[in-house]
Amino acid sequence: MNFLEQRIAKDGIVKPGNVLKVDSFLNHQMDIALMEEIGREFHRRFADKPITKVLTIEASGIGIACFAAKEFGVPMVFAKKSKSINIEGEMYIAEVESFTHKNKNQIIVSKKFLSSEDHLLIIDDFLANGCALQGLISIAEAAGATVEGLGIVIEKGFQIGGKVIRNLGYRLESLAIVDAMDPDTGTITFREQ
Ligand code: 5GP
């Protein structure tokens, strides 16, 4: 098991509805030493790419993306979830259905912060059905930017998102892939990588 799988096995809590809670170290309270290691690992995996910006989505992607961006020495941009739609023209907009909240949000990024010159690393905490990543990819495409790769901390391999994104031809790196989890026993099974 790698450093992250060990931590998930120790502190992750399996909830009904295919939800893994990691809020003691990743997305509510954050273990900063672990975040640094995650940032370094993303940098190691995408070191061959000419990354100019790291792109993520609020809220739980932000902390992770900061540590990755620091390793690359580039800015981090996060898509905001917005209810107002009257800003077209200045914003790139995509629609994203939330896995955890089951509602639809528009996500927006100001045109000031992404351009066709950019080579992006897209980062998020979880990959489930792939809606968040597809929204970020469509914003990158609208900007004419190049998506060099996508980095996920925890992919739930039994949900469809990983397959969808890889089938689109993108390089997707997940630091841990959970292939099965049982809310009754709390057992988490990782994919060998
Ligand atoms: P997707 O868009 O791939 O269906 O879902 C990814 C988004 O939903 C992530 O941004 C993450 O915040 C949230 N998410 C999906 N599955 C889980 C989960 O099992 N646990 C937690 N904490 N968040 C999840």
PDB file of C-alpha atoms and ligand atoms in Angstrom:
ATOM      1  CA  MET A   1       0.000   0.000   0.000  1.00  0.00           C
ATOM      2  CA  ASN A   2       1.268   3.493  -0.796  1.00  0.00           C
ATOM      3  CA  PHE A   3       1.252   6.349   1.771  1.00  0.00           C
ATOM      4  CA  LEU A   4      -2.250   7.443   0.811  1.00  0.00           C
ATOM      5  CA  GLU A   5      -3.813   3.975   0.728  1.00  0.00           C
ATOM      6  CA  GLN A   6      -2.417   3.365   4.210  1.00  0.00           C
ATOM      7  CA  ARG A   7      -4.034   6.552   5.485  1.00  0.00           C
ATOM      8  CA  ILE A   8      -7.379   5.780   3.815  1.00  0.00           C
ATOM      9  CA  ALA A   9      -7.348   2.262   5.291  1.00  0.00           C
ATOM     10  CA  LYS A  10      -6.613   3.731   8.745  1.00  0.00           C
ATOM     11  CA  ASP A  11      -8.912   6.783   8.823  1.00  0.00           C
ATOM     12  CA  GLY A  12     -11.393   6.500   5.924  1.00  0.00           C
ATOM     13  CA  ILE A  13     -15.006   5.753   6.835  1.00  0.00           C
ATOM     14  CA  VAL A  14     -17.289   3.923   4.407  1.00  0.00           C
ATOM     15  CA  LYS A  15     -20.786   5.392   4.310  1.00  0.00           C
ATOM     16  CA  PRO A  16     -23.881   3.976   2.642  1.00  0.00           C
ATOM     17  CA  GLY A  17     -24.519   5.266  -0.906  1.00  0.00           C
ATOM     18  CA  ASN A  18     -20.938   4.683  -2.148  1.00  0.00           C
ATOM     19  CA  VAL A  19     -19.554   7.580  -0.145  1.00  0.00           C
ATOM     20  CA  LEU A  20     -16.105   7.444   1.435  1.00  0.00           C
ATOM     21  CA  LYS A  21     -15.538   9.965   4.231  1.00  0.00           C
ATOM     22  CA  VAL A  22     -12.004  11.215   4.567  1.00  0.00           C
ATOM     23  CA  ASP A  23     -12.776  14.420   6.379  1.00  0.00           C
ATOM     24  CA  SER A  24     -10.340  13.804   9.238  1.00  0.00           C
ATOM     25  CA  PHE A  25      -7.344  14.243   6.913  1.00  0.00           C
ATOM     26  CA  LEU A  26      -8.349  15.379   3.393  1.00  0.00           C
ATOM     27  CA  ASN A  27     -11.442  17.486   2.960  1.00  0.00           C
ATOM     28  CA  HIS A  28     -12.504  19.038   6.250  1.00  0.00           C
ATOM     29  CA  GLN A  29      -9.544  18.788   8.611  1.00  0.00           C
ATOM     30  CA  MET A  30      -6.442  18.591   6.419  1.00  0.00           C
ATOM     31  CA  ASP A  31      -3.186  16.834   7.266  1.00  0.00           C
ATOM     32  CA  ILE A  32      -0.691  19.270   5.791  1.00  0.00           C
ATOM     33  CA  ALA A  33       2.251  16.857   5.734  1.00  0.00           C
ATOM     34  CA  LEU A  34       0.055  14.468   3.733  1.00  0.00           C
ATOM     35  CA  MET A  35      -1.011  17.333   1.416  1.00  0.00           C
ATOM     36  CA  GLU A  36       2.654  18.112   0.757  1.00  0.00           C
ATOM     37  CA  GLU A  37       3.308  14.484  -0.117  1.00  0.00           C
ATOM     38  CA  ILE A  38       0.283  14.468  -2.449  1.00  0.00           C
ATOM     39  CA  GLY A  39       1.537  17.647  -4.153  1.00  0.00           C
ATOM     40  CA  ARG A  40       4.989  16.098  -4.641  1.00  0.00           C
ATOM     41  CA  GLU A  41       3.469  12.894  -6.037  1.00  0.00           C
ATOM     42  CA  PHE A  42       1.401  14.785  -8.632  1.00  0.00           C
ATOM     43  CA  HIS A  43       4.517  16.725  -9.607  1.00  0.00           C
ATOM     44  CA  ARG A  44       6.502  13.488  -9.975  1.00  0.00           C
ATOM     45  CA  ARG A  45       3.808  11.924 -12.172  1.00  0.00           C
ATOM     46  CA  PHE A  46       3.410  14.950 -14.477  1.00  0.00           C
ATOM     47  CA  ALA A  47       7.001  16.244 -14.403  1.00  0.00           C
ATOM     48  CA  ASP A  48       7.315  15.625 -18.170  1.00  0.00           C
ATOM     49  CA  LYS A  49       4.456  18.059 -18.940  1.00  0.00           C
ATOM     50  CA  PRO A  50       4.844  21.826 -19.499  1.00  0.00           C
ATOM     51  CA  ILE A  51       2.214  22.764 -16.904  1.00  0.00           C
ATOM     52  CA  THR A  52       1.411  26.499 -16.725  1.00  0.00           C
ATOM     53  CA  LYS A  53      -1.593  26.333 -14.353  1.00  0.00           C
ATOM     54  CA  VAL A  54      -3.377  23.922 -12.052  1.00  0.00           C
ATOM     55  CA  LEU A  55      -7.171  23.964 -12.392  1.00  0.00           C
ATOM     56  CA  THR A  56      -9.621  22.629  -9.814  1.00  0.00           C
ATOM     57  CA  ILE A  57     -13.153  23.122  -8.489  1.00  0.00           C
ATOM     58  CA  GLU A  58     -14.251  24.551  -5.152  1.00  0.00           C
ATOM     59  CA  ALA A  59     -14.307  23.642  -2.374  1.00  0.00           C
ATOM     60  CA  SER A  60     -12.412  20.486  -1.536  1.00  0.00           C
ATOM     61  CA  GLY A  61     -10.134  20.531  -4.591  1.00  0.00           C
ATOM     62  CA  ILE A  62      -8.582  23.851  -3.610  1.00  0.00           C
ATOM     63  CA  GLY A  63      -6.252  22.770  -0.819  1.00  0.00           C
ATOM     64  CA  ILE A  64      -4.903  19.827  -2.782  1.00  0.00           C
ATOM     65  CA  ALA A  65      -4.448  21.871  -5.964  1.00  0.00           C
ATOM     66  CA  CYS A  66      -2.470  24.504  -4.011  1.00  0.00           C
ATOM     67  CA  PHE A  67       0.118  21.959  -2.963  1.00  0.00           C
ATOM     68  CA  ALA A  68       0.408  20.619  -6.515  1.00  0.00           C
ATOM     69  CA  ALA A  69       0.701  24.147  -7.945  1.00  0.00           C
ATOM     70  CA  LYS A  70       3.462  24.992  -5.468  1.00  0.00           C
ATOM     71  CA  GLU A  71       5.511  22.015  -6.690  1.00  0.00           C
ATOM     72  CA  PHE A  72       5.152  23.150 -10.329  1.00  0.00           C
ATOM     73  CA  GLY A  73       5.750  26.802  -9.400  1.00  0.00           C
ATOM     74  CA  VAL A  74       2.571  27.880 -11.226  1.00  0.00           C
ATOM     75  CA  PRO A  75      -0.730  29.565 -10.232  1.00  0.00           C
ATOM     76  CA  MET A  76      -3.769  27.595  -9.151  1.00  0.00           C
ATOM     77  CA  VAL A  77      -7.190  28.544 -10.540  1.00  0.00           C
ATOM     78  CA  PHE A  78     -10.400  27.167  -9.093  1.00  0.00           C
ATOM     79  CA  ALA A  79     -13.801  27.041 -10.758  1.00  0.00           C
ATOM     80  CA  LYS A  80     -16.453  28.692  -8.603  1.00  0.00           C
ATOM     81  CA  LYS A  81     -19.890  27.242  -8.114  1.00  0.00           C
ATOM     82  CA  SER A  82     -22.346  29.940  -9.022  1.00  0.00           C
ATOM     83  CA  LYS A  83     -26.058  30.456  -9.148  1.00  0.00           C
ATOM     84  CA  SER A  84     -25.924  33.644 -11.211  1.00  0.00           C
ATOM     85  CA  ILE A  85     -25.912  33.160 -14.973  1.00  0.00           C
ATOM     86  CA  ASN A  86     -25.806  36.770 -16.069  1.00  0.00           C
ATOM     87  CA  ILE A  87     -22.081  36.966 -16.509  1.00  0.00           C
ATOM     88  CA  GLU A  88     -21.630  35.238 -19.836  1.00  0.00           C
ATOM     89  CA  GLY A  89     -19.052  36.979 -21.941  1.00  0.00           C
ATOM     90  CA  GLU A  90     -16.526  37.378 -19.157  1.00  0.00           C
ATOM     91  CA  MET A  91     -16.744  33.832 -17.854  1.00  0.00           C
ATOM     92  CA  TYR A  92     -16.281  30.283 -19.063  1.00  0.00           C
ATOM     93  CA  ILE A  93     -19.290  28.312 -17.818  1.00  0.00           C
ATOM     94  CA  ALA A  94     -20.078  24.597 -17.466  1.00  0.00           C
ATOM     95  CA  GLU A  95     -22.822  22.648 -15.745  1.00  0.00           C
ATOM     96  CA  VAL A  96     -21.866  20.049 -13.140  1.00  0.00           C
ATOM     97  CA  GLU A  97     -24.065  17.642 -11.226  1.00  0.00           C
ATOM     98  CA  SER A  98     -22.809  17.162  -7.671  1.00  0.00           C
ATOM     99  CA  PHE A  99     -22.275  13.544  -6.625  1.00  0.00           C
ATOM    100  CA  THR A 100     -22.496  14.292  -2.914  1.00  0.00           C
ATOM    101  CA  HIS A 101     -25.314  16.883  -2.976  1.00  0.00           C
ATOM    102  CA  LYS A 102     -27.245  15.560  -6.006  1.00  0.00           C
ATOM    103  CA  ASN A 103     -27.910  19.094  -7.283  1.00  0.00           C
ATOM    104  CA  LYS A 104     -26.722  20.881 -10.417  1.00  0.00           C
ATOM    105  CA  ASN A 105     -24.349  23.812 -10.249  1.00  0.00           C
ATOM    106  CA  GLN A 106     -22.951  26.081 -12.845  1.00  0.00           C
ATOM    107  CA  ILE A 107     -19.219  26.355 -12.483  1.00  0.00           C
ATOM    108  CA  ILE A 108     -17.467  29.453 -13.731  1.00  0.00           C
ATOM    109  CA  VAL A 109     -13.929  30.649 -14.375  1.00  0.00           C
ATOM    110  CA  SER A 110     -13.096  34.202 -15.367  1.00  0.00           C
ATOM    111  CA  LYS A 111     -11.720  34.531 -18.904  1.00  0.00           C
ATOM    112  CA  LYS A 112      -8.899  36.580 -17.370  1.00  0.00           C
ATOM    113  CA  PHE A 113      -7.332  33.483 -15.853  1.00  0.00           C
ATOM    114  CA  LEU A 114      -7.343  30.856 -18.627  1.00  0.00           C
ATOM    115  CA  SER A 115      -6.200  31.198 -22.221  1.00  0.00           C
ATOM    116  CA  SER A 116      -5.125  29.188 -25.253  1.00  0.00           C
ATOM    117  CA  GLU A 117      -1.516  29.566 -24.037  1.00  0.00           C
ATOM    118  CA  ASP A 118      -2.213  27.467 -20.962  1.00  0.00           C
ATOM    119  CA  HIS A 119      -1.181  23.860 -20.380  1.00  0.00           C
ATOM    120  CA  LEU A 120      -3.348  22.592 -17.557  1.00  0.00           C
ATOM    121  CA  LEU A 121      -3.136  19.982 -14.865  1.00  0.00           C
ATOM    122  CA  ILE A 122      -6.684  19.414 -13.589  1.00  0.00           C
ATOM    123  CA  ILE A 123      -6.882  18.232  -9.963  1.00  0.00           C
ATOM    124  CA  ASP A 124      -9.714  17.031  -7.722  1.00  0.00           C
ATOM    125  CA  ASP A 125     -10.098  15.113  -4.484  1.00  0.00           C
ATOM    126  CA  PHE A 126     -12.495  12.368  -5.657  1.00  0.00           C
ATOM    127  CA  LEU A 127     -13.533  10.831  -8.947  1.00  0.00           C
ATOM    128  CA  ALA A 128     -16.954   9.139  -8.947  1.00  0.00           C
ATOM    129  CA  ASN A 129     -19.074   9.550 -12.086  1.00  0.00           C
ATOM    130  CA  GLY A 130     -16.759  12.100 -13.660  1.00  0.00           C
ATOM    131  CA  CYS A 131     -19.133  15.090 -13.815  1.00  0.00           C
ATOM    132  CA  ALA A 132     -16.769  17.467 -12.028  1.00  0.00           C
ATOM    133  CA  LEU A 133     -13.835  16.549 -14.296  1.00  0.00           C
ATOM    134  CA  GLN A 134     -15.951  16.793 -17.434  1.00  0.00           C
ATOM    135  CA  GLY A 135     -17.083  20.268 -16.393  1.00  0.00           C
ATOM    136  CA  LEU A 136     -13.473  21.345 -15.854  1.00  0.00           C
ATOM    137  CA  ILE A 137     -12.418  19.817 -19.194  1.00  0.00           C
ATOM    138  CA  SER A 138     -15.172  21.706 -21.005  1.00  0.00           C
ATOM    139  CA  ILE A 139     -14.038  24.977 -19.408  1.00  0.00           C
ATOM    140  CA  ALA A 140     -10.446  24.234 -20.488  1.00  0.00           C
ATOM    141  CA  GLU A 141     -11.669  23.508 -24.017  1.00  0.00           C
ATOM    142  CA  ALA A 142     -13.703  26.726 -24.119  1.00  0.00           C
ATOM    143  CA  ALA A 143     -10.509  28.613 -23.242  1.00  0.00           C
ATOM    144  CA  GLY A 144      -8.585  26.773 -25.973  1.00  0.00           C
ATOM    145  CA  ALA A 145      -6.152  25.544 -23.289  1.00  0.00           C
ATOM    146  CA  THR A 146      -4.352  22.193 -23.473  1.00  0.00           C
ATOM    147  CA  VAL A 147      -5.306  19.607 -20.856  1.00  0.00           C
ATOM    148  CA  GLU A 148      -1.986  17.893 -20.153  1.00  0.00           C
ATOM    149  CA  GLY A 149      -3.416  15.570 -17.556  1.00  0.00           C
ATOM    150  CA  LEU A 150      -5.784  15.015 -14.671  1.00  0.00           C
ATOM    151  CA  GLY A 151      -4.768  14.109 -11.128  1.00  0.00           C
ATOM    152  CA  ILE A 152      -7.168  12.597  -8.631  1.00  0.00           C
ATOM    153  CA  VAL A 153      -6.464  11.768  -5.008  1.00  0.00           C
ATOM    154  CA  ILE A 154      -9.096   9.009  -4.632  1.00  0.00           C
ATOM    155  CA  GLU A 155     -10.784   7.360  -7.613  1.00  0.00           C
ATOM    156  CA  LYS A 156     -13.720   5.099  -6.858  1.00  0.00           C
ATOM    157  CA  GLY A 157     -12.957   2.494  -9.489  1.00  0.00           C
ATOM    158  CA  PHE A 158     -16.361   0.861  -9.232  1.00  0.00           C
ATOM    159  CA  GLN A 159     -18.006   4.041 -10.532  1.00  0.00           C
ATOM    160  CA  ILE A 160     -17.884   5.048 -14.160  1.00  0.00           C
ATOM    161  CA  GLY A 161     -15.864   8.302 -14.122  1.00  0.00           C
ATOM    162  CA  GLY A 162     -12.372   6.822 -14.554  1.00  0.00           C
ATOM    163  CA  LYS A 163     -13.420   4.837 -17.598  1.00  0.00           C
ATOM    164  CA  VAL A 164     -15.198   7.833 -19.165  1.00  0.00           C
ATOM    165  CA  ILE A 165     -12.211  10.177 -18.766  1.00  0.00           C
ATOM    166  CA  ARG A 166      -9.622   7.591 -19.940  1.00  0.00           C
ATOM    167  CA  ASN A 167     -11.821   6.713 -22.942  1.00  0.00           C
ATOM    168  CA  LEU A 168     -11.793  10.383 -23.923  1.00  0.00           C
ATOM    169  CA  GLY A 169      -8.031   9.936 -24.328  1.00  0.00           C
ATOM    170  CA  TYR A 170      -6.846  11.951 -21.327  1.00  0.00           C
ATOM    171  CA  ARG A 171      -3.990  10.960 -19.078  1.00  0.00           C
ATOM    172  CA  LEU A 172      -5.594  10.375 -15.695  1.00  0.00           C
ATOM    173  CA  GLU A 173      -3.494   9.582 -12.643  1.00  0.00           C
ATOM    174  CA  SER A 174      -5.233   8.533  -9.434  1.00  0.00           C
ATOM    175  CA  LEU A 175      -3.086   8.211  -6.333  1.00  0.00           C
ATOM    176  CA  ALA A 176      -5.450   5.604  -4.859  1.00  0.00           C
ATOM    177  CA  ILE A 177      -8.125   3.598  -6.649  1.00  0.00           C
ATOM    178  CA  VAL A 178     -10.796   2.015  -4.473  1.00  0.00           C
ATOM    179  CA  ASP A 179     -12.267  -1.013  -6.234  1.00  0.00           C
ATOM    180  CA  ALA A 180     -14.741  -1.981  -3.534  1.00  0.00           C
ATOM    181  CA  MET A 181     -15.929  -0.743  -0.161  1.00  0.00           C
ATOM    182  CA  ASP A 182     -18.360  -2.284   2.295  1.00  0.00           C
ATOM    183  CA  PRO A 183     -20.352  -0.007   4.625  1.00  0.00           C
ATOM    184  CA  ASP A 184     -21.206  -2.948   6.913  1.00  0.00           C
ATOM    185  CA  THR A 185     -17.660  -4.123   7.613  1.00  0.00           C
ATOM    186  CA  GLY A 186     -15.828  -0.888   6.703  1.00  0.00           C
ATOM    187  CA  THR A 187     -13.550  -2.892   4.405  1.00  0.00           C
ATOM    188  CA  ILE A 188     -11.850  -0.909   1.589  1.00  0.00           C
ATOM    189  CA  THR A 189     -10.241  -2.785  -1.309  1.00  0.00           C
ATOM    190  CA  PHE A 190      -7.599  -0.977  -3.383  1.00  0.00           C
ATOM    191  CA  ARG A 191      -6.648  -1.667  -6.992  1.00  0.00           C
ATOM    192  CA  GLU A 192      -3.036  -2.806  -7.461  1.00  0.00           C
ATOM    193  CA  GLN A 193      -1.251  -0.073  -9.464  1.00  0.00           C
TER     194      GLN A 193
HETATM  195  P1  5GP B   1     -18.102  13.108  -9.807  1.00  0.00           P
HETATM  196  O1  5GP B   1     -18.310  14.464 -10.383  1.00  0.00           O
HETATM  197  O2  5GP B   1     -16.904  12.389 -10.349  1.00  0.00           O
HETATM  198  O3  5GP B   1     -19.337  12.242  -9.849  1.00  0.00           O
HETATM  199  O4  5GP B   1     -17.831  13.321  -8.248  1.00  0.00           O
HETATM  200  C1  5GP B   1     -16.666  13.971  -7.828  1.00  0.00           C
HETATM  201  C2  5GP B   1     -16.962  15.037  -6.839  1.00  0.00           C
HETATM  202  O5  5GP B   1     -17.920  14.584  -5.874  1.00  0.00           O
HETATM  203  C3  5GP B   1     -15.703  15.407  -6.081  1.00  0.00           C
HETATM  204  O6  5GP B   1     -15.435  16.766  -6.351  1.00  0.00           O
HETATM  205  C4  5GP B   1     -16.004  15.167  -4.619  1.00  0.00           C
HETATM  206  O7  5GP B   1     -16.029  16.404  -3.953  1.00  0.00           O
HETATM  207  C5  5GP B   1     -17.374  14.533  -4.568  1.00  0.00           C
HETATM  208  N1  5GP B   1     -17.326  13.103  -4.188  1.00  0.00           N
HETATM  209  C6  5GP B   1     -17.630  12.044  -4.979  1.00  0.00           C
HETATM  210  N2  5GP B   1     -17.557  10.900  -4.310  1.00  0.00           N
HETATM  211  C7  5GP B   1     -17.184  11.200  -3.058  1.00  0.00           C
HETATM  212  C8  5GP B   1     -16.950  10.404  -1.877  1.00  0.00           C
HETATM  213  O8  5GP B   1     -17.063   9.168  -1.844  1.00  0.00           O
HETATM  214  N3  5GP B   1     -16.570  11.088  -0.762  1.00  0.00           N
HETATM  215  C9  5GP B   1     -16.422  12.439  -0.741  1.00  0.00           C
HETATM  216  N4  5GP B   1     -16.028  12.988   0.414  1.00  0.00           N
HETATM  217  N5  5GP B   1     -16.646  13.220  -1.824  1.00  0.00           N
HETATM  218  C10 5GP B   1     -17.033  12.603  -2.981  1.00  0.00           C
END
